[in-house]
Short mmCIF file of C-alpha atoms and ligand atoms in Angstrom, two decimals:
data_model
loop_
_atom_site.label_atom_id
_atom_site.label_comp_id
_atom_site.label_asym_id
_atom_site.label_seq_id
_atom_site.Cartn_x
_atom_site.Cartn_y
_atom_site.Cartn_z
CA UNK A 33 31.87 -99.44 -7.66
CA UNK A 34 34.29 -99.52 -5.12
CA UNK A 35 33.44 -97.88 -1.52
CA UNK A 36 35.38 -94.23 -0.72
CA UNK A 37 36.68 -93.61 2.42
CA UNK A 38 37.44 -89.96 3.34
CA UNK A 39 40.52 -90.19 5.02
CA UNK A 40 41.30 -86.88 6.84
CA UNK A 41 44.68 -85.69 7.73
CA UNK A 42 45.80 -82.21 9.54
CA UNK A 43 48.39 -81.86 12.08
CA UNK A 44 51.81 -83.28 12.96
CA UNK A 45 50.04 -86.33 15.48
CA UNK A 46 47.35 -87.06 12.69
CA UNK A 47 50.01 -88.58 9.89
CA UNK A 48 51.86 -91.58 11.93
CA UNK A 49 47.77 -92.68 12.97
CA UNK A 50 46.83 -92.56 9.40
CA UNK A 51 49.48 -93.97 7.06
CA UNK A 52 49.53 -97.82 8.62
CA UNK A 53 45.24 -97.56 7.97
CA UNK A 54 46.05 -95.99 4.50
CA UNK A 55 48.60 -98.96 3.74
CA UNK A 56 45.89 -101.69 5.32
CA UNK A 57 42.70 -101.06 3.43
CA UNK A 58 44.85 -100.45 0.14
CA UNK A 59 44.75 -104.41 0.60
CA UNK A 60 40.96 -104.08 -0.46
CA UNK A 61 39.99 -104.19 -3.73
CA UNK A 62 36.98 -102.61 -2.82
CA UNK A 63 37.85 -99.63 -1.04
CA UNK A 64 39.20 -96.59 -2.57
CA UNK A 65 40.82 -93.77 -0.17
CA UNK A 66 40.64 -89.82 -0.15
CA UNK A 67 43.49 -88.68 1.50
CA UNK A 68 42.31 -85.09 2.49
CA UNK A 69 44.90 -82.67 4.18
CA UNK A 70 43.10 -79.93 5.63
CA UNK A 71 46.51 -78.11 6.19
CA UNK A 72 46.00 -77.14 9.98
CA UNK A 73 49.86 -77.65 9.96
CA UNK A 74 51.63 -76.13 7.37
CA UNK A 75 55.27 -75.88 7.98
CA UNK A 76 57.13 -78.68 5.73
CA UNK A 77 58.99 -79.61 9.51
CA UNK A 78 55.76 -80.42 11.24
CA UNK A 79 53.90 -81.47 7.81
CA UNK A 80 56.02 -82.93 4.64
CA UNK A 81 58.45 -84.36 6.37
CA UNK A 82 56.46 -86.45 7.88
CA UNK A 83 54.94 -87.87 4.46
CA UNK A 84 58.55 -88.75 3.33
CA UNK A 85 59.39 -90.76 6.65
CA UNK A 86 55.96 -92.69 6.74
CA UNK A 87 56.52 -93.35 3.23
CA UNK A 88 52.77 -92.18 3.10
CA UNK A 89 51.67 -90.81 -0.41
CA UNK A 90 50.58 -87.41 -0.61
CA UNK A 91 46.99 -85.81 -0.01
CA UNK A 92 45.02 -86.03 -3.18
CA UNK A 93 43.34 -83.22 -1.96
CA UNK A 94 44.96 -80.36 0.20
CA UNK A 95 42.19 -77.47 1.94
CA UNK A 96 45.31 -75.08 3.18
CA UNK A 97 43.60 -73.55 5.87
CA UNK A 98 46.25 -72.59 8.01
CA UNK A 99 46.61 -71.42 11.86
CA UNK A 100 44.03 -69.44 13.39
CA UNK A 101 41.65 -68.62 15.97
CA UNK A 102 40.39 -72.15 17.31
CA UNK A 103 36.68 -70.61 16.04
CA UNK A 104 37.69 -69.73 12.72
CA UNK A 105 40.62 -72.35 12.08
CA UNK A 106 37.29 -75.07 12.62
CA UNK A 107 35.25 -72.69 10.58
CA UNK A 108 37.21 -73.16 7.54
CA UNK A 109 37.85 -76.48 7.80
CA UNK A 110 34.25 -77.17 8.18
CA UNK A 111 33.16 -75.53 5.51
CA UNK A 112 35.97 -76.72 3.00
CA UNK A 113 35.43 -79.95 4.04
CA UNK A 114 31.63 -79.41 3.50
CA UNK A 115 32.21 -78.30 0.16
CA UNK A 116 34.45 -80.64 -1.21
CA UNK A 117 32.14 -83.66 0.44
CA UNK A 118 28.64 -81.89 -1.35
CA UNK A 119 31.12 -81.65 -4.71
CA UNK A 120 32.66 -85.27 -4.66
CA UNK A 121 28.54 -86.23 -4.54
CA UNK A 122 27.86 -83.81 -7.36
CA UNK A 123 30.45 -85.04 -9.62
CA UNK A 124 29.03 -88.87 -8.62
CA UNK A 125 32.23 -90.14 -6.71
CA UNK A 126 30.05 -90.02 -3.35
CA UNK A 127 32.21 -90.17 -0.40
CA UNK A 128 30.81 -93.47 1.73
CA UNK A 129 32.57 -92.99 5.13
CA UNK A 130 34.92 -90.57 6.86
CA UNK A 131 37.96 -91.58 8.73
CA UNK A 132 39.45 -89.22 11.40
CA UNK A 133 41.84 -90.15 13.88
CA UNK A 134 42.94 -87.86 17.30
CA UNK A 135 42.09 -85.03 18.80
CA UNK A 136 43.19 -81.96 16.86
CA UNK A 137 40.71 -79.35 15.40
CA UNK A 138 40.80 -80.57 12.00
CA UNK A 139 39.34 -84.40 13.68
CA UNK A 140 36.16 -82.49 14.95
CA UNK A 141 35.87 -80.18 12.45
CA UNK A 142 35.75 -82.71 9.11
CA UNK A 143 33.62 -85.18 11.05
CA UNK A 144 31.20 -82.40 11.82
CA UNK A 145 31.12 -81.43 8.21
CA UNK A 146 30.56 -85.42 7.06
CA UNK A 147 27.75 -86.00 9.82
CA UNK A 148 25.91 -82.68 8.88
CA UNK A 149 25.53 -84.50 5.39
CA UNK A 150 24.96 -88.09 6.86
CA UNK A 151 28.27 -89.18 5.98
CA UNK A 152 29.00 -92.08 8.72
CA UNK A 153 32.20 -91.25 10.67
CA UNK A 154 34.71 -93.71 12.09
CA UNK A 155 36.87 -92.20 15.16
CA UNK A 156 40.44 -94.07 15.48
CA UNK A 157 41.57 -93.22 18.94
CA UNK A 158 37.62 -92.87 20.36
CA UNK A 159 37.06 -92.44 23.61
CA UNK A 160 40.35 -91.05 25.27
CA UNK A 161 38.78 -88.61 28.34
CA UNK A 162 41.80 -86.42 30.25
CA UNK A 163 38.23 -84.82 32.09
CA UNK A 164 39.96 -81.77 31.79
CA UNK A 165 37.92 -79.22 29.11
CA UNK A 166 39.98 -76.47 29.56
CA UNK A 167 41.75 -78.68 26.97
CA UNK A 168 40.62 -77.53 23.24
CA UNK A 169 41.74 -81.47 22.37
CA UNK A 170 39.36 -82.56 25.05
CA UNK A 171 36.26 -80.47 23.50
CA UNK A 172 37.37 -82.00 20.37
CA UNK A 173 37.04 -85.57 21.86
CA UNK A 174 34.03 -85.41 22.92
CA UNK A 175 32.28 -84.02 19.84
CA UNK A 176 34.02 -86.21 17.19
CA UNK A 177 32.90 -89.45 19.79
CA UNK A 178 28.85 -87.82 19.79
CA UNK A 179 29.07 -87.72 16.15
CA UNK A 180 30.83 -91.03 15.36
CA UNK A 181 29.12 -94.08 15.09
CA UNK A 182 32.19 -96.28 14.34
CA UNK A 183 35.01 -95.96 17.76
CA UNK A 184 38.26 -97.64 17.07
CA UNK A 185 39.60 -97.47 20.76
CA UNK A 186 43.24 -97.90 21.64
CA UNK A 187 43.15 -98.76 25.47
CA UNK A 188 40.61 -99.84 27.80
CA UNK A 189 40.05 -96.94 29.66
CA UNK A 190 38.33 -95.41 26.59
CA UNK A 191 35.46 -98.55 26.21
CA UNK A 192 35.18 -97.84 29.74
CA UNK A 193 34.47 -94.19 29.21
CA UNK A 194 32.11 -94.54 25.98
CA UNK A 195 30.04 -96.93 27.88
CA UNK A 196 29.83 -94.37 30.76
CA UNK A 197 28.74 -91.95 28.00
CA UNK A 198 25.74 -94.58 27.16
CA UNK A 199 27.40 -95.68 23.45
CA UNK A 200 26.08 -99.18 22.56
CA UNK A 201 29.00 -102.04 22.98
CA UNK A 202 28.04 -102.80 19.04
CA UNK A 203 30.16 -99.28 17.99
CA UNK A 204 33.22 -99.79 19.70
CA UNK A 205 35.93 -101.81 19.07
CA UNK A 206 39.14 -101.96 21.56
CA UNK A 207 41.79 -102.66 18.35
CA UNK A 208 44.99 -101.14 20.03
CA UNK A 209 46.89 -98.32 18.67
CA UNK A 210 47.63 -97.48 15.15
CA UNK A 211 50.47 -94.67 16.16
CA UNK A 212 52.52 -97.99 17.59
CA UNK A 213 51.95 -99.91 14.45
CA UNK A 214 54.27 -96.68 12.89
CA UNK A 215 56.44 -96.88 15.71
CA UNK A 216 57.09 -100.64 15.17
CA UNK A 217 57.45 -100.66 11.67
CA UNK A 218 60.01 -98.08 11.54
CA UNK A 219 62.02 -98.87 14.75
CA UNK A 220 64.08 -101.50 12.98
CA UNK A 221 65.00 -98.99 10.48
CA UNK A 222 66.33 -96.05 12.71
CA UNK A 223 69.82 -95.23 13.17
CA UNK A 224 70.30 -93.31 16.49
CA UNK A 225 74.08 -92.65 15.98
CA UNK A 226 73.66 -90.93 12.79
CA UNK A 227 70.87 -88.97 13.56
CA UNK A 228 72.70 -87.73 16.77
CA UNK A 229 76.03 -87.24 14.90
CA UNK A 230 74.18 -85.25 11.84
CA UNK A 231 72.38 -83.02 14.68
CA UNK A 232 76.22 -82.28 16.08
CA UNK A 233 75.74 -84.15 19.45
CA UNK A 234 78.16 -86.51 20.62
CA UNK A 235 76.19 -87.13 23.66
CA UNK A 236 76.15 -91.08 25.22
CA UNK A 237 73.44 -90.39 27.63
CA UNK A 238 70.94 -87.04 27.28
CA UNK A 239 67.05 -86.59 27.73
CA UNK A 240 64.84 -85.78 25.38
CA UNK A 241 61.97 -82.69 26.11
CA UNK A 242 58.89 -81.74 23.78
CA UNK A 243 56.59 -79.10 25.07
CA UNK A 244 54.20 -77.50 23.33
CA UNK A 245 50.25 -77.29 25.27
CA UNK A 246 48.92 -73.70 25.86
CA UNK A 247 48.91 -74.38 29.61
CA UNK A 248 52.80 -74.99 29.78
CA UNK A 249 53.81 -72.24 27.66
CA UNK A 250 51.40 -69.71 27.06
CA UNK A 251 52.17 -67.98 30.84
CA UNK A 252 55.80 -66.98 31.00
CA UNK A 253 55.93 -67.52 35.05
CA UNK A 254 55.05 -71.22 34.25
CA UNK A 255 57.41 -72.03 31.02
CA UNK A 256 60.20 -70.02 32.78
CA UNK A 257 60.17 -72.12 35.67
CA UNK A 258 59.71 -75.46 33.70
CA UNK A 259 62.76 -74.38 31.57
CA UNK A 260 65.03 -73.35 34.47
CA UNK A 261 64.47 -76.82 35.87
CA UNK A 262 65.29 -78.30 32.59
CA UNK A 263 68.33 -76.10 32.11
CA UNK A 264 70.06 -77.00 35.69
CA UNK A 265 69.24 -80.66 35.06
CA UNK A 266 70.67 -80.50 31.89
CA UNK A 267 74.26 -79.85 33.61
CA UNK A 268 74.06 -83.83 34.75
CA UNK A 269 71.94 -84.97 31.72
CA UNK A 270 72.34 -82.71 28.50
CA UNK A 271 68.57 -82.50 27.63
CA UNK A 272 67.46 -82.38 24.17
CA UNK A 273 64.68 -79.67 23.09
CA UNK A 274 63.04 -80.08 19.75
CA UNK A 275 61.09 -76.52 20.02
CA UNK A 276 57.63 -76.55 18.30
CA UNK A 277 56.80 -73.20 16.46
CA UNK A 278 54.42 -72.18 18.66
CA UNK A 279 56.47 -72.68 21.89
CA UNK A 280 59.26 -70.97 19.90
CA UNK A 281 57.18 -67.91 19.97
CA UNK A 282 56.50 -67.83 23.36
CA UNK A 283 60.29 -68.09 24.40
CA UNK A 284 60.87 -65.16 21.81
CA UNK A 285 58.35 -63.36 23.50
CA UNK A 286 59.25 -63.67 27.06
CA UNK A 287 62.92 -63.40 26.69
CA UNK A 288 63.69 -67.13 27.81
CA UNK A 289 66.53 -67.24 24.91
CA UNK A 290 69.31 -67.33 27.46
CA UNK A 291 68.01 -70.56 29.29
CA UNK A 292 68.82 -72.79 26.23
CA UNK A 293 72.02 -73.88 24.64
CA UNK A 294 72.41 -73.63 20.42
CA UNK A 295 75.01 -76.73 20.11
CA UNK A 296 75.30 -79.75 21.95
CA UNK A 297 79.05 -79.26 21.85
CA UNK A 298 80.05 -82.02 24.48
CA UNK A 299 78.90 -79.43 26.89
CA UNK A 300 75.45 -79.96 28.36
CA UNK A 301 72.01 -77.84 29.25
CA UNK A 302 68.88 -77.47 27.53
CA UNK A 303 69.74 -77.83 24.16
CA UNK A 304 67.53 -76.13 21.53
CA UNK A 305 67.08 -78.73 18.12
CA UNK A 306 63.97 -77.57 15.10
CA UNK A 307 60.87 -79.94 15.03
CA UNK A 308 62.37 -82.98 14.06
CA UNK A 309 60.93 -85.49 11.46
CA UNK A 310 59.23 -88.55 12.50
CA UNK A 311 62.43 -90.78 11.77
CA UNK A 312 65.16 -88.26 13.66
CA UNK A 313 62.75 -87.60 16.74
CA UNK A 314 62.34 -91.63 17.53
CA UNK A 315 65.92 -92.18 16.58
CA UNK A 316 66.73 -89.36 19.99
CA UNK A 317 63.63 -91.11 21.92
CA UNK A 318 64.68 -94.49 21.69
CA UNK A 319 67.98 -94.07 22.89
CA UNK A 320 66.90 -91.69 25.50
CA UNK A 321 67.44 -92.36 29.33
CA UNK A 322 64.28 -90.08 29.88
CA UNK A 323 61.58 -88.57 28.06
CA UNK A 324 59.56 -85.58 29.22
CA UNK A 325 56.79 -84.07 27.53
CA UNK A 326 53.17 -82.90 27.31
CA UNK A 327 52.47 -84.76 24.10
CA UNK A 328 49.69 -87.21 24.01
CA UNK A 329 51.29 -89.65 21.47
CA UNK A 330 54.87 -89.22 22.82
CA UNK A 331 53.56 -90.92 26.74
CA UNK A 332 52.42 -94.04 24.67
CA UNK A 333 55.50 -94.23 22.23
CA UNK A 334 57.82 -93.52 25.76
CA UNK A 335 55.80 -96.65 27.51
CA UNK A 336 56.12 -99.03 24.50
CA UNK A 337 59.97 -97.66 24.18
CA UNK A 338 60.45 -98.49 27.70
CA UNK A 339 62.06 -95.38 28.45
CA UNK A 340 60.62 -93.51 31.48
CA UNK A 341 58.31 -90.75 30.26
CA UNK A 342 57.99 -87.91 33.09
CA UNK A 343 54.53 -85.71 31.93
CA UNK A 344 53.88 -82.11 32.29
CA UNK A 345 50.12 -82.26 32.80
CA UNK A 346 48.12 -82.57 35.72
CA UNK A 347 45.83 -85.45 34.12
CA UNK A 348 46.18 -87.67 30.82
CA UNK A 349 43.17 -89.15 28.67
CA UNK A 350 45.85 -91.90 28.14
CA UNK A 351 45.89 -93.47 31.70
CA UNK A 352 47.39 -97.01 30.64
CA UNK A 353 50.54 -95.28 30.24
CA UNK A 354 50.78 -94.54 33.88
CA UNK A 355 49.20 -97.29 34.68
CA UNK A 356 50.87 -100.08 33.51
CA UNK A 357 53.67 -98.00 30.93
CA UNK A 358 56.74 -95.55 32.15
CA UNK A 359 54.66 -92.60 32.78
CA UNK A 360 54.36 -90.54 35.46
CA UNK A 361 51.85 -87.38 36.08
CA UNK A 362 54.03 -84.29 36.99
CA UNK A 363 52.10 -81.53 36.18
CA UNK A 364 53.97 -78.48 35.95
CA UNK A 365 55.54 -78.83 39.29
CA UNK A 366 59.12 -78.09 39.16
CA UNK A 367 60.25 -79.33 42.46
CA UNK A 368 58.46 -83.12 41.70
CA UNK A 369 59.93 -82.49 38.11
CA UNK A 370 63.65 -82.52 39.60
CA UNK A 371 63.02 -85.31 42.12
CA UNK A 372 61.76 -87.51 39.43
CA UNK A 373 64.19 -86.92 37.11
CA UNK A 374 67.31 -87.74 40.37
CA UNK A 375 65.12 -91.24 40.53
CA UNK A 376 65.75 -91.40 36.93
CA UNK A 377 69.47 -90.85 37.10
CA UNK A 378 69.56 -92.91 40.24
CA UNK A 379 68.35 -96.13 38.95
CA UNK A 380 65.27 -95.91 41.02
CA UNK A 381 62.31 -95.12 38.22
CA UNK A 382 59.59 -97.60 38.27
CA UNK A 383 59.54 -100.56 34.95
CA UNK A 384 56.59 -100.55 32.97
CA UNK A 385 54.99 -103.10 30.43
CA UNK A 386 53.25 -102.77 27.30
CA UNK A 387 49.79 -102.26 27.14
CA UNK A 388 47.89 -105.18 25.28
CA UNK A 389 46.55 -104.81 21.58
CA UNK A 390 49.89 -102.58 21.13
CA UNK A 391 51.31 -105.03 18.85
CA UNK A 392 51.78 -103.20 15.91
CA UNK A 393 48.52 -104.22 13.91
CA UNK A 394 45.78 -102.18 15.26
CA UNK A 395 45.28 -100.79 11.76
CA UNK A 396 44.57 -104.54 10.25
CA UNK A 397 42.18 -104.48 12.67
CA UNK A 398 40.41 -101.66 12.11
CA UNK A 399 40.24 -102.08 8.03
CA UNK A 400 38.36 -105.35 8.93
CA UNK A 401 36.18 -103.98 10.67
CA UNK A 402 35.84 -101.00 8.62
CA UNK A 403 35.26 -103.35 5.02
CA UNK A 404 32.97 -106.23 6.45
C1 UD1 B 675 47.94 -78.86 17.41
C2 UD1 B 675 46.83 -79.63 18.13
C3 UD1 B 675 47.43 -80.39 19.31
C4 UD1 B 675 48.59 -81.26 18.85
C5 UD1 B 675 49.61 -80.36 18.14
C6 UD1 B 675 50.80 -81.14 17.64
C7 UD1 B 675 44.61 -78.60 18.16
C8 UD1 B 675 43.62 -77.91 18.99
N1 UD1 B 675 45.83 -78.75 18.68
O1 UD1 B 675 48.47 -77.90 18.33
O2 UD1 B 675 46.43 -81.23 19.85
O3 UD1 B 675 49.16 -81.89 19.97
O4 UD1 B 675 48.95 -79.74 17.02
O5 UD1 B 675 51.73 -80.25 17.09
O6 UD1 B 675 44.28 -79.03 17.07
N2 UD1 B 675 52.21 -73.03 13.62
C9 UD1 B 675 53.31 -72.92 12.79
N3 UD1 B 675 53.41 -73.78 11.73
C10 UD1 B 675 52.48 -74.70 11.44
C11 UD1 B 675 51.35 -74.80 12.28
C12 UD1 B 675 51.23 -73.96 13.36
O7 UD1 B 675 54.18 -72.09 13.00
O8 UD1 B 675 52.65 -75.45 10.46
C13 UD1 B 675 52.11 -72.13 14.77
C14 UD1 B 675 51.17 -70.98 14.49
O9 UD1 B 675 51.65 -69.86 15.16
C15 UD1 B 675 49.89 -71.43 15.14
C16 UD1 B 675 50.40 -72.21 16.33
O10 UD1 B 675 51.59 -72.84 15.86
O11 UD1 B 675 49.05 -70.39 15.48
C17 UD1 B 675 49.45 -73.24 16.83
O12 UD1 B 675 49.10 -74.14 15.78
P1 UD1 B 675 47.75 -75.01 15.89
O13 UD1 B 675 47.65 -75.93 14.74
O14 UD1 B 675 46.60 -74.11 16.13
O15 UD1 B 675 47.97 -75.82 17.24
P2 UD1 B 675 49.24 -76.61 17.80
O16 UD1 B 675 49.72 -75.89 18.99
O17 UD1 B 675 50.21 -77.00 16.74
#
């Protein structure tokens, strides 16, 4: 009987991670996958587009939980996840393994589910530390990495980290990073022109800004004066605003409408675009002069890109990408913010290089690994 591998899925950063392992261990005729969707994100913008971009199939099994308190949303995941694991046994199609990748609730909250019923759990992206727990992703880390006794790491900071934590060097395996095996695959296949013409921009050079962490814009003082910065910059360098839901609500709320721009009509300013699909959003990136963001994935797809990647967070669990990549730290410090961004414009941004093991076939690795 061929092996099952749970294969968990919930939130926008979780789908480009797990469609190149789906696609590698479909190569074994001895492994079977469950693609489970716990439905943390539900919105077809930050969820099935991203399905029909990766090519990915869909879920074959999909939990719908839906937003919520961070205690409840991993409440319902765990226990749909629980019951769904206890059933698949039941019905004698055991599941063998689970497979989570990242940092989001629904990572923690399946694996917690599979090791409560000695289901071995596999971590893709293990080890990542920002040191920061006011972080929810940083709680989640750290569980998913206790319970795990399989950690598919994707930079060396993270082996570095586990061994600090006392994990054995037989459970972790540096294997590079499955998000830039997406990233490479579909590069060749973007069209940056088109996307930017369909959007209505007719832009030659703009920045591109995501922002969506609870410290950024959960305080109005501290999104208003992020914002403001971006809006004045945007006068020399129209800057491009793909506007999460969440962060959405919080400009609703505080009455920031009137700092962002509704077209890109030649003129420039903070220009307000939906969530973009995975396809449209890397078509702006790549051809951006500069990126800036508080998105984990985004400082690693900016450093492999190239493209300077300015990030509003006082730390980053990804250090390579300041380190050697195109990152830099800015925190939410507007003044730093605007002098970083005149280096930009100026010519005088530091170069980075990729990181190694970012070759596009970290998932390969992994599936090895995962079926010896
Ligand atoms: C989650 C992850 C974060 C990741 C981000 C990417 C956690 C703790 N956080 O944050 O690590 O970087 O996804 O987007 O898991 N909402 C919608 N539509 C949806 C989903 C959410 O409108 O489809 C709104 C709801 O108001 C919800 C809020 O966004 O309450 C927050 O959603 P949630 O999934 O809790 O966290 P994110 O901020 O998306």
């Amino acid at each position: 009987m061929p092996r099952v591998f749970g294969c968990v899925v919930g939130a926008r950063p979780n789908f480009m991670k797990m469609a190149p392992l789906l696609r590698a261990l479909e190569k074994y005729d001895d492994v079977r996958t469950l693609l489970i969707h716990t439905g943390q994100h539900y919105d077809p913008q930050l969820s099935d587009v991203f399905f029909e971009d990766l090519e990915m199939r869909r879920p074959d099994i999909h939990l719908g939980v839906g937003s919520g308190t961070h205690g409840r949303q991993t409440a319902l995941i765990l226990e749909a996840v629980e019951k769904l694991l206890i059933e698949a046994k039941a019905e004698g199609r055991p599941v063998d393994r689970m497979i989570v990748v990242g940092d989001v609730n629904s990572t923690m909250a399946a694996s917690l589910a599979a090791a409560k019923l000695l289901i071995p759990v596999a971590h893709v992206e293990a080890g990542l530390r920002s040191f920061d727990r006011t972080m929810p992703e940083e709680i989640n880390r750290i569980v998913t990495d206790a319970i795990a006794d399989l950690l598919f790491v994707s930079e060396p900071s993270g082996v570095e980290n586990l061994r600090r934590e006392g994990r054995p060097l037989e459970q972790i395996h540096l294997v590079g990073n499955v998000m830039i095996d997406t990233l490479r695959s579909l590069l060749p296949k973007i069209r940056p022109r088109e996307t930017l013409e369909r959007l209505g921009m007719d832009f030659a050079e703009f920045g591109v800004v995501t922002l969506h962490r609870p410290s950024n814009v959960d305080q109005p003082e501290t999104l208003a004066a992020l914002l403001e910065v971006l809006a004045d910059v945007g006068n020399s360098l129209p800057i491009l605003f793909p506007v999460h839901p969440r962060t959405q609500a919080r400009i609703r709320e505080f009455g920031l409408e009137s700092l962002l721009r509704w077209d890109g009509n030649g003129k420039g300013g903070l220009i307000s675009l939906p969530p973009l699909g995975y396809r449209d959003f890397l078509a702006l990136t790549s051809s951006a002069k500069v990126i800036i963001t508080d998105s984990g994935g985004l400082q690693e797809e900016s450093t492999v890109l190239g493209i300077p990647c300015l990030t509003l967070r006082p730390n980053t669990e990804r250090p390579v990408t300041v380190e050697e990549g195109t990152g830099t730290l800015v925190g939410n410090d507007a003044v730093a913010l605007r002098r970083l961004l005149e280096d930009v414009l100026n010519g005088r941004y530091k170069r980075g290089r990729c990181p190694e093991l970012w070759d596009g076939r970290a998932a390969e690795r992994i599936a090895a690994i995962l079926t010896a």
